[in-house]
């Protein structure tokens, strides 16, 4: 990977965004929405799954951790292929695989079979997650990337909300099996559409000097010597540990320790997550672009401050028994967390050469899940078995605080990659 240089104002690329760029962004964003809908259906269906298979909290945590384990291990492989093969085919194949596996999850008669189905979901999602941001970076110029990536990542809170609401309603009205059947259907349509999505040239929006081919070992050496990438990954990992664990256990906490029904818990969690995530992600995209124009790494610095504010709010939310104030505090915490969705991912794609972006994203995915939400559901479940679920979630605010400090350091060290 080439060395990085400080550039106050990036040179505008010769190629501009077109209608096909926005069409591809829409398809990728809808896929991302279905991606997170699927992930969060399982969290709100978890009380029913636990009851059917007679699971402890620790065993229930394995279901989330095993999915993430497979997903994170497959992501660097997907990123490696994404820098060398037509990316739309990887996206389309991955979406079809995970959608079929989601439907198959509803057919599981044993916990072991359910674990295998969720592993296949992880493989399919890896084929998409590491590649999509690199496609978007080749569809839009650098000065627009934080905004368009924020639009792409709006799918996280909206998809999570849809998963909470749909999973809670279907599980309560019918069964958790039905929730998986319905959750897998939209991806089959979007997977077919992805085959016909535009395939942009690598580096098309980075000027004529952009590196579109790079030997793997050279790129790996450059990435190893990129401190901002690693501080960004550290901050993202700590945040992912915390928010992934919270998202997995929040509906169960509301049912077991706040006396809500699964349907009400799913709807309430989903509504708060959707609104806070939508507003926070959009605000982060606009503010991130503005901060990046003012200083290099400005978006990362803003993200770090957001996490520093969110950490005490997460802790405080577990201390409040009344539902309305508790959800108000959770809303504020999630708003400040979701500020970072666009700026963090824009910093990753802007800080590495076009020829190495998919692998860099895949490696980032590996670390944020390997040390993040691959272990946090089980870790929080274990702490809950030893004490209480509320104490486990209170303790979970600490990684958010440390993540904020890491992102501030990443912002200080960030440099745009040279063309």
Coordinates of C-alpha atoms in Angstrom, one line a residue:
X1 CA 0.0 0.0 0.0
X2 CA 1.3 3.4 -0.8
X3 CA 2.3 5.8 1.9
X4 CA -0.2 8.4 3.0
X5 CA 0.1 12.1 2.7
X6 CA -1.8 15.0 4.3
X7 CA -4.1 16.7 1.9
X8 CA -6.2 19.6 3.1
X9 CA -8.8 19.5 0.3
X10 CA -9.0 16.3 -1.8
X11 CA -8.9 16.9 -5.6
X12 CA -12.4 16.4 -7.1
X13 CA -12.5 13.4 -9.4
X14 CA -13.2 13.8 -13.1
X15 CA -16.1 11.4 -13.0
X16 CA -19.4 12.5 -11.4
X17 CA -22.1 10.4 -9.8
X18 CA -24.9 9.3 -12.1
X19 CA -28.4 7.9 -11.8
X20 CA -27.0 4.4 -12.0
X21 CA -24.8 5.2 -9.0
X22 CA -27.9 6.1 -6.9
X23 CA -29.7 3.0 -8.2
X24 CA -26.8 0.8 -7.0
X25 CA -26.7 2.7 -3.7
X26 CA -30.5 2.0 -3.2
X27 CA -30.1 -1.7 -4.0
X28 CA -27.1 -2.0 -1.6
X29 CA -28.9 -0.1 1.1
X30 CA -32.1 -2.2 0.9
X31 CA -29.9 -5.3 1.1
X32 CA -28.2 -3.9 4.2
X33 CA -31.7 -3.3 5.7
X34 CA -32.6 -6.9 5.1
X35 CA -29.2 -7.9 6.5
X36 CA -30.0 -6.3 9.9
X37 CA -33.6 -7.3 9.9
X38 CA -32.4 -10.9 9.8
X39 CA -29.9 -10.3 12.6
X40 CA -32.4 -8.8 15.0
X41 CA -35.3 -11.1 14.3
X42 CA -33.3 -13.7 16.3
X43 CA -32.8 -11.4 19.3
X44 CA -36.5 -10.8 19.8
X45 CA -37.4 -14.4 19.1
X46 CA -34.7 -15.5 21.6
X47 CA -37.1 -16.0 24.6
X48 CA -39.2 -18.5 22.6
X49 CA -36.1 -20.3 21.3
X50 CA -34.8 -20.5 24.8
X51 CA -38.0 -22.0 26.0
X52 CA -38.3 -24.5 23.1
X53 CA -34.8 -25.8 23.5
X54 CA -34.5 -25.3 27.3
X55 CA -31.4 -23.1 27.1
X56 CA -29.5 -21.1 29.7
X57 CA -28.5 -17.5 29.0
X58 CA -25.0 -18.6 28.3
X59 CA -26.2 -21.2 25.7
X60 CA -28.5 -18.7 24.1
X61 CA -25.5 -16.4 23.8
X62 CA -23.7 -19.1 21.8
X63 CA -26.3 -18.6 19.0
X64 CA -25.2 -15.0 18.4
X65 CA -21.5 -15.7 19.0
X66 CA -21.4 -18.6 16.6
X67 CA -23.0 -16.6 13.8
X68 CA -20.5 -13.8 14.3
X69 CA -17.6 -16.2 14.5
X70 CA -18.4 -17.6 11.1
X71 CA -19.2 -14.1 9.6
X72 CA -15.9 -12.6 10.8
X73 CA -13.7 -15.4 9.6
X74 CA -15.4 -15.4 6.1
X75 CA -15.1 -11.6 5.8
X76 CA -11.4 -11.2 4.9
X77 CA -11.8 -14.0 2.4
X78 CA -14.7 -12.1 0.8
X79 CA -12.6 -8.9 0.9
X80 CA -9.7 -10.6 -0.8
X81 CA -12.0 -11.8 -3.6
X82 CA -13.7 -8.5 -3.8
X83 CA -10.5 -6.8 -4.8
X84 CA -10.1 -9.2 -7.7
X85 CA -13.5 -10.4 -8.9
X86 CA -16.7 -8.6 -10.1
X87 CA -18.2 -7.5 -6.8
X88 CA -21.8 -7.6 -7.8
X89 CA -21.6 -11.3 -8.2
X90 CA -20.2 -11.7 -4.7
X91 CA -23.0 -9.5 -3.3
X92 CA -25.8 -11.3 -5.1
X93 CA -24.5 -14.8 -4.2
X94 CA -24.1 -13.8 -0.6
X95 CA -27.6 -12.4 -0.3
X96 CA -29.2 -15.4 -1.8
X97 CA -27.2 -17.8 0.5
X98 CA -28.1 -15.9 3.7
X99 CA -31.8 -15.5 2.7
X100 CA -32.1 -19.3 2.1
X101 CA -30.3 -20.0 5.4
X102 CA -32.6 -17.6 7.3
X103 CA -35.7 -19.5 6.0
X104 CA -33.9 -22.8 6.9
X105 CA -33.5 -21.5 10.5
X106 CA -37.2 -21.7 10.9
X107 CA -37.2 -25.4 10.0
X108 CA -34.7 -26.3 12.7
X109 CA -35.9 -29.0 15.1
X110 CA -32.8 -29.0 17.3
X111 CA -30.5 -26.3 18.6
X112 CA -27.6 -27.8 16.7
X113 CA -29.4 -27.5 13.4
X114 CA -30.3 -23.9 14.2
X115 CA -26.6 -23.2 14.9
X116 CA -25.6 -24.6 11.5
X117 CA -28.3 -22.5 9.7
X118 CA -27.1 -19.4 11.4
X119 CA -23.5 -20.2 10.4
X120 CA -24.6 -20.3 6.8
X121 CA -26.2 -16.9 7.3
X122 CA -22.8 -15.7 8.5
X123 CA -21.1 -16.9 5.3
X124 CA -23.7 -15.2 3.1
X125 CA -23.5 -11.9 4.9
X126 CA -19.7 -11.9 4.7
X127 CA -20.0 -12.1 0.9
X128 CA -21.8 -8.8 1.1
X129 CA -20.6 -6.8 4.1
X130 CA -16.9 -6.5 3.1
X131 CA -17.6 -5.6 -0.5
X132 CA -20.5 -3.2 -0.5
X133 CA -18.6 -0.1 1.0
X134 CA -15.8 -0.5 -1.6
X135 CA -18.5 -0.5 -4.4
X136 CA -20.0 2.7 -3.0
X137 CA -16.6 4.4 -2.8
X138 CA -16.2 3.8 -6.5
X139 CA -19.6 5.2 -7.3
X140 CA -19.3 8.5 -5.4
X141 CA -16.5 11.2 -5.1
X142 CA -14.6 11.5 -1.8
X143 CA -16.4 14.6 -0.7
X144 CA -19.8 12.8 -0.8
X145 CA -18.7 9.5 0.7
X146 CA -19.6 10.2 4.3
X147 CA -23.1 11.2 3.3
X148 CA -23.8 8.3 1.0
X149 CA -22.3 5.8 3.4
X150 CA -24.5 7.3 6.1
X151 CA -27.5 6.7 3.9
X152 CA -26.2 3.1 3.4
X153 CA -25.8 2.6 7.1
X154 CA -29.3 4.0 7.9
X155 CA -30.3 0.5 7.1
X156 CA -28.7 -0.6 10.5
X157 CA -31.2 1.1 12.8
X158 CA -34.2 0.7 10.4
X159 CA -33.4 -2.9 9.7
X160 CA -32.9 -3.6 13.4
X161 CA -36.2 -1.9 14.2
X162 CA -37.9 -3.9 11.5
X163 CA -36.3 -7.1 12.9
X164 CA -37.4 -6.2 16.5
X165 CA -41.0 -5.4 15.4
X166 CA -41.5 -8.1 12.9
X167 CA -39.8 -10.8 14.9
X168 CA -41.7 -9.9 18.1
X169 CA -45.1 -9.8 16.4
X170 CA -44.7 -13.0 14.4
X171 CA -43.1 -14.9 17.3
X172 CA -46.0 -13.9 19.6
X173 CA -48.8 -14.2 17.1
X174 CA -47.6 -17.4 15.3
X175 CA -44.2 -18.8 16.2
X176 CA -40.5 -18.0 16.1
X177 CA -40.3 -20.4 13.1
X178 CA -42.6 -18.1 11.1
X179 CA -40.5 -15.1 11.9
X180 CA -37.5 -16.7 10.2
X181 CA -39.6 -17.8 7.2
X182 CA -40.8 -14.2 6.6
X183 CA -37.4 -12.7 7.3
X184 CA -35.7 -14.7 4.6
X185 CA -38.1 -13.8 1.7
X186 CA -37.1 -10.2 0.8
X187 CA -33.4 -11.1 0.3
X188 CA -34.3 -13.6 -2.4
X189 CA -35.7 -10.8 -4.5
X190 CA -32.9 -8.4 -3.8
X191 CA -30.3 -11.0 -4.4
X192 CA -31.5 -11.5 -8.0
X193 CA -31.6 -7.7 -8.5
X194 CA -28.0 -7.4 -7.4
X195 CA -26.8 -9.5 -10.3
X196 CA -27.9 -6.6 -12.6
X197 CA -26.5 -3.8 -10.5
X198 CA -23.8 -1.6 -12.1
X199 CA -20.2 -2.7 -11.5
X200 CA -18.0 0.4 -11.2
X201 CA -14.3 0.5 -12.1
X202 CA -12.0 0.4 -9.1
X203 CA -10.7 3.8 -8.3
X204 CA -13.1 5.5 -10.7
X205 CA -13.8 8.4 -8.3
X206 CA -10.2 8.8 -7.1
X207 CA -8.5 10.4 -10.1
X208 CA -6.3 9.0 -12.8
X209 CA -3.4 8.3 -10.4
X210 CA -5.4 6.0 -8.2
X211 CA -3.9 2.6 -7.6
X212 CA -6.3 0.1 -9.0
X213 CA -3.9 -2.9 -8.9
X214 CA -1.7 -3.7 -5.9
X215 CA 0.2 -6.8 -5.0
X216 CA -1.4 -8.3 -1.9
X217 CA 1.8 -8.4 0.3
X218 CA 2.5 -4.7 -0.6
X219 CA -1.0 -3.7 0.3
X220 CA -0.8 -5.7 3.6
X221 CA 2.5 -4.0 4.5
X222 CA 1.0 -0.6 3.9
X223 CA -2.0 -1.4 6.0
X224 CA 0.2 -2.6 8.8
X225 CA 1.9 0.8 8.8
X226 CA -1.3 2.7 8.8
X227 CA -1.9 3.7 12.5
X228 CA -5.1 5.5 11.9
X229 CA -6.7 2.4 10.4
X230 CA -5.8 0.4 13.5
X231 CA -7.0 3.0 16.0
X232 CA -10.2 3.3 14.0
X233 CA -10.6 -0.5 14.1
X234 CA -9.9 -0.5 17.8
X235 CA -12.6 2.1 18.5
X236 CA -15.0 0.4 16.2
X237 CA -14.4 -2.9 17.8
X238 CA -15.0 -1.6 21.3
X239 CA -18.2 0.1 20.2
X240 CA -19.3 -3.0 18.3
X241 CA -18.8 -5.2 21.4
X242 CA -21.0 -3.0 23.5
X243 CA -23.8 -2.1 21.0
X244 CA -23.9 -5.7 19.7
X245 CA -24.3 -7.1 23.2
X246 CA -26.9 -4.5 24.0
X247 CA -28.9 -5.2 20.9
X248 CA -28.8 -8.9 21.5
X249 CA -30.0 -8.8 25.1
X250 CA -32.2 -5.6 25.3
X251 CA -35.5 -7.4 24.4
X252 CA -34.8 -10.1 26.9
X253 CA -33.9 -7.6 29.5
X254 CA -37.2 -5.7 29.0
X255 CA -39.1 -9.0 29.3
X256 CA -37.3 -10.5 32.3
X257 CA -36.5 -7.3 34.3
X258 CA -39.0 -4.7 33.2
X259 CA -42.0 -7.0 32.9
X260 CA -42.8 -6.3 29.2
X261 CA -44.4 -8.8 26.8
X262 CA -42.1 -10.0 24.0
X263 CA -44.2 -8.2 21.4
X264 CA -44.2 -4.9 23.4
X265 CA -40.4 -5.2 24.1
X266 CA -39.7 -5.8 20.4
X267 CA -41.8 -2.9 19.2
X268 CA -40.6 -0.4 21.8
X269 CA -36.9 -1.4 21.2
X270 CA -37.4 -1.2 17.5
X271 CA -39.1 2.1 17.5
X272 CA -36.5 3.8 19.7
X273 CA -33.6 2.2 17.7
X274 CA -35.2 3.2 14.3
X275 CA -35.8 6.9 15.2
X276 CA -32.5 7.4 17.1
X277 CA -30.5 5.5 14.5
X278 CA -32.1 7.3 11.5
X279 CA -31.6 10.8 13.0
X280 CA -28.2 10.0 14.4
X281 CA -26.9 8.4 11.1
X282 CA -28.1 11.3 8.9
X283 CA -26.7 13.9 11.3
X284 CA -23.4 12.0 11.4
X285 CA -23.2 12.0 7.6
X286 CA -23.8 15.7 7.3
X287 CA -21.7 16.7 10.2
X288 CA -18.9 14.3 9.3
X289 CA -18.5 15.7 5.8
X290 CA -18.5 19.2 7.3
X291 CA -15.9 18.2 9.9
X292 CA -13.7 16.5 7.3
X293 CA -13.7 19.7 5.2
X294 CA -12.5 21.6 8.3
X295 CA -9.7 19.2 9.2
X296 CA -8.4 15.8 8.3
X297 CA -9.9 13.2 10.6
X298 CA -12.7 15.6 11.6
X299 CA -15.4 13.0 11.2
X300 CA -13.5 10.5 13.4
X301 CA -13.0 13.1 16.1
X302 CA -16.7 13.8 16.1
X303 CA -17.5 10.1 16.3
X304 CA -15.2 9.8 19.3
X305 CA -16.9 12.6 21.1
X306 CA -20.3 10.9 20.4
X307 CA -19.2 7.7 22.1
X308 CA -17.8 9.6 25.1
X309 CA -21.3 11.1 25.6
X310 CA -23.1 7.8 24.9
X311 CA -21.2 5.8 27.5
X312 CA -22.7 7.4 30.7
X313 CA -26.1 7.5 29.1
X314 CA -26.0 3.7 28.6
X315 CA -25.1 3.2 32.2
X316 CA -27.8 5.5 33.4
X317 CA -30.5 3.9 31.4
X318 CA -30.2 0.6 33.4
X319 CA -30.7 2.6 36.7
X320 CA -34.1 3.9 35.6
X321 CA -37.2 1.7 36.3
X322 CA -39.9 3.8 34.7
X323 CA -40.3 2.8 31.0
X324 CA -40.6 6.3 29.5
X325 CA -37.5 7.9 31.0
X326 CA -35.5 4.7 30.4
X327 CA -36.4 4.7 26.7
X328 CA -35.7 8.5 26.5
X329 CA -32.1 7.9 27.8
X330 CA -31.7 4.9 25.5
X331 CA -32.7 7.1 22.6
X332 CA -30.1 9.7 23.4
X333 CA -27.4 7.0 23.8
X334 CA -28.2 5.4 20.5
X335 CA -28.3 8.8 18.7
X336 CA -24.7 9.6 19.8
X337 CA -23.6 6.0 18.9
X338 CA -25.1 6.1 15.4
X339 CA -23.4 9.4 14.6
X340 CA -20.3 7.4 13.7
X341 CA -21.7 5.0 11.1
X342 CA -20.8 7.1 8.1
X343 CA -17.6 8.8 9.3
X344 CA -15.9 5.6 10.5
X345 CA -16.5 3.7 7.3
X346 CA -15.7 6.7 5.1
X347 CA -12.4 7.0 7.0
X348 CA -11.5 3.4 6.2
X349 CA -12.2 3.6 2.5
X350 CA -10.5 7.0 2.2
X351 CA -7.4 5.9 4.1
X352 CA -6.4 3.0 1.9
X353 CA -5.8 2.7 -1.9
X354 CA -8.8 1.7 -4.1
X355 CA -7.1 -1.7 -4.9
X356 CA -7.1 -2.7 -1.3
X357 CA -10.4 -1.3 0.0
X358 CA -12.4 -4.5 0.0
X359 CA -9.7 -6.4 1.9
X360 CA -9.3 -3.5 4.4
X361 CA -13.0 -3.6 5.1
X362 CA -12.9 -7.3 5.4
X363 CA -10.1 -7.2 7.9
X364 CA -11.9 -4.5 9.8
X365 CA -15.0 -6.7 9.9
X366 CA -12.8 -9.6 11.2
X367 CA -11.5 -7.6 14.1
X368 CA -14.7 -5.7 15.1
X369 CA -16.5 -9.0 15.3
X370 CA -13.8 -11.3 16.6
X371 CA -13.2 -9.0 19.6
X372 CA -16.6 -7.4 19.5
X373 CA -20.1 -8.8 19.1
X374 CA -18.9 -12.3 18.4
X375 CA -18.1 -12.6 22.1
X376 CA -20.3 -10.0 23.7
X377 CA -23.6 -11.9 23.7
X378 CA -22.0 -14.9 25.4
X379 CA -19.9 -12.6 27.8
X380 CA -23.0 -10.6 28.8
X381 CA -25.0 -13.8 29.2
X382 CA -22.3 -15.2 31.5
X383 CA -22.2 -12.1 33.6
X384 CA -26.0 -12.2 33.8
X385 CA -26.0 -15.8 35.0
X386 CA -23.5 -14.8 37.7
X387 CA -25.3 -11.6 38.8
X388 CA -28.1 -10.0 36.8
X389 CA -28.8 -8.9 33.2
X390 CA -29.1 -5.2 34.3
X391 CA -25.6 -5.3 35.9
X392 CA -24.2 -7.0 32.8
X393 CA -25.6 -4.2 30.6
X394 CA -24.3 -1.5 33.0
X395 CA -20.8 -2.9 32.7
X396 CA -21.2 -2.9 29.0
X397 CA -21.0 0.9 28.9
X398 CA -17.2 0.8 29.6
X399 CA -16.2 -0.4 26.1
X400 CA -18.1 2.6 24.6
X401 CA -16.1 5.0 26.7
X402 CA -12.8 3.4 25.6
X403 CA -13.9 3.3 22.0
X404 CA -14.5 7.0 22.1
X405 CA -10.9 7.6 23.2
X406 CA -9.6 5.3 20.4
X407 CA -11.5 7.2 17.8
X408 CA -10.2 10.5 19.0
X409 CA -6.7 9.1 18.5
X410 CA -7.6 7.8 15.1
X411 CA -8.8 11.2 14.0
X412 CA -5.6 12.8 15.2
X413 CA -3.5 10.4 13.1
X414 CA -5.7 10.2 10.0
X415 CA -4.3 11.1 6.6
X416 CA -6.0 10.7 3.2
X417 CA -4.3 8.1 1.1
X418 CA -2.3 9.4 -1.8
X419 CA -3.6 8.7 -5.2

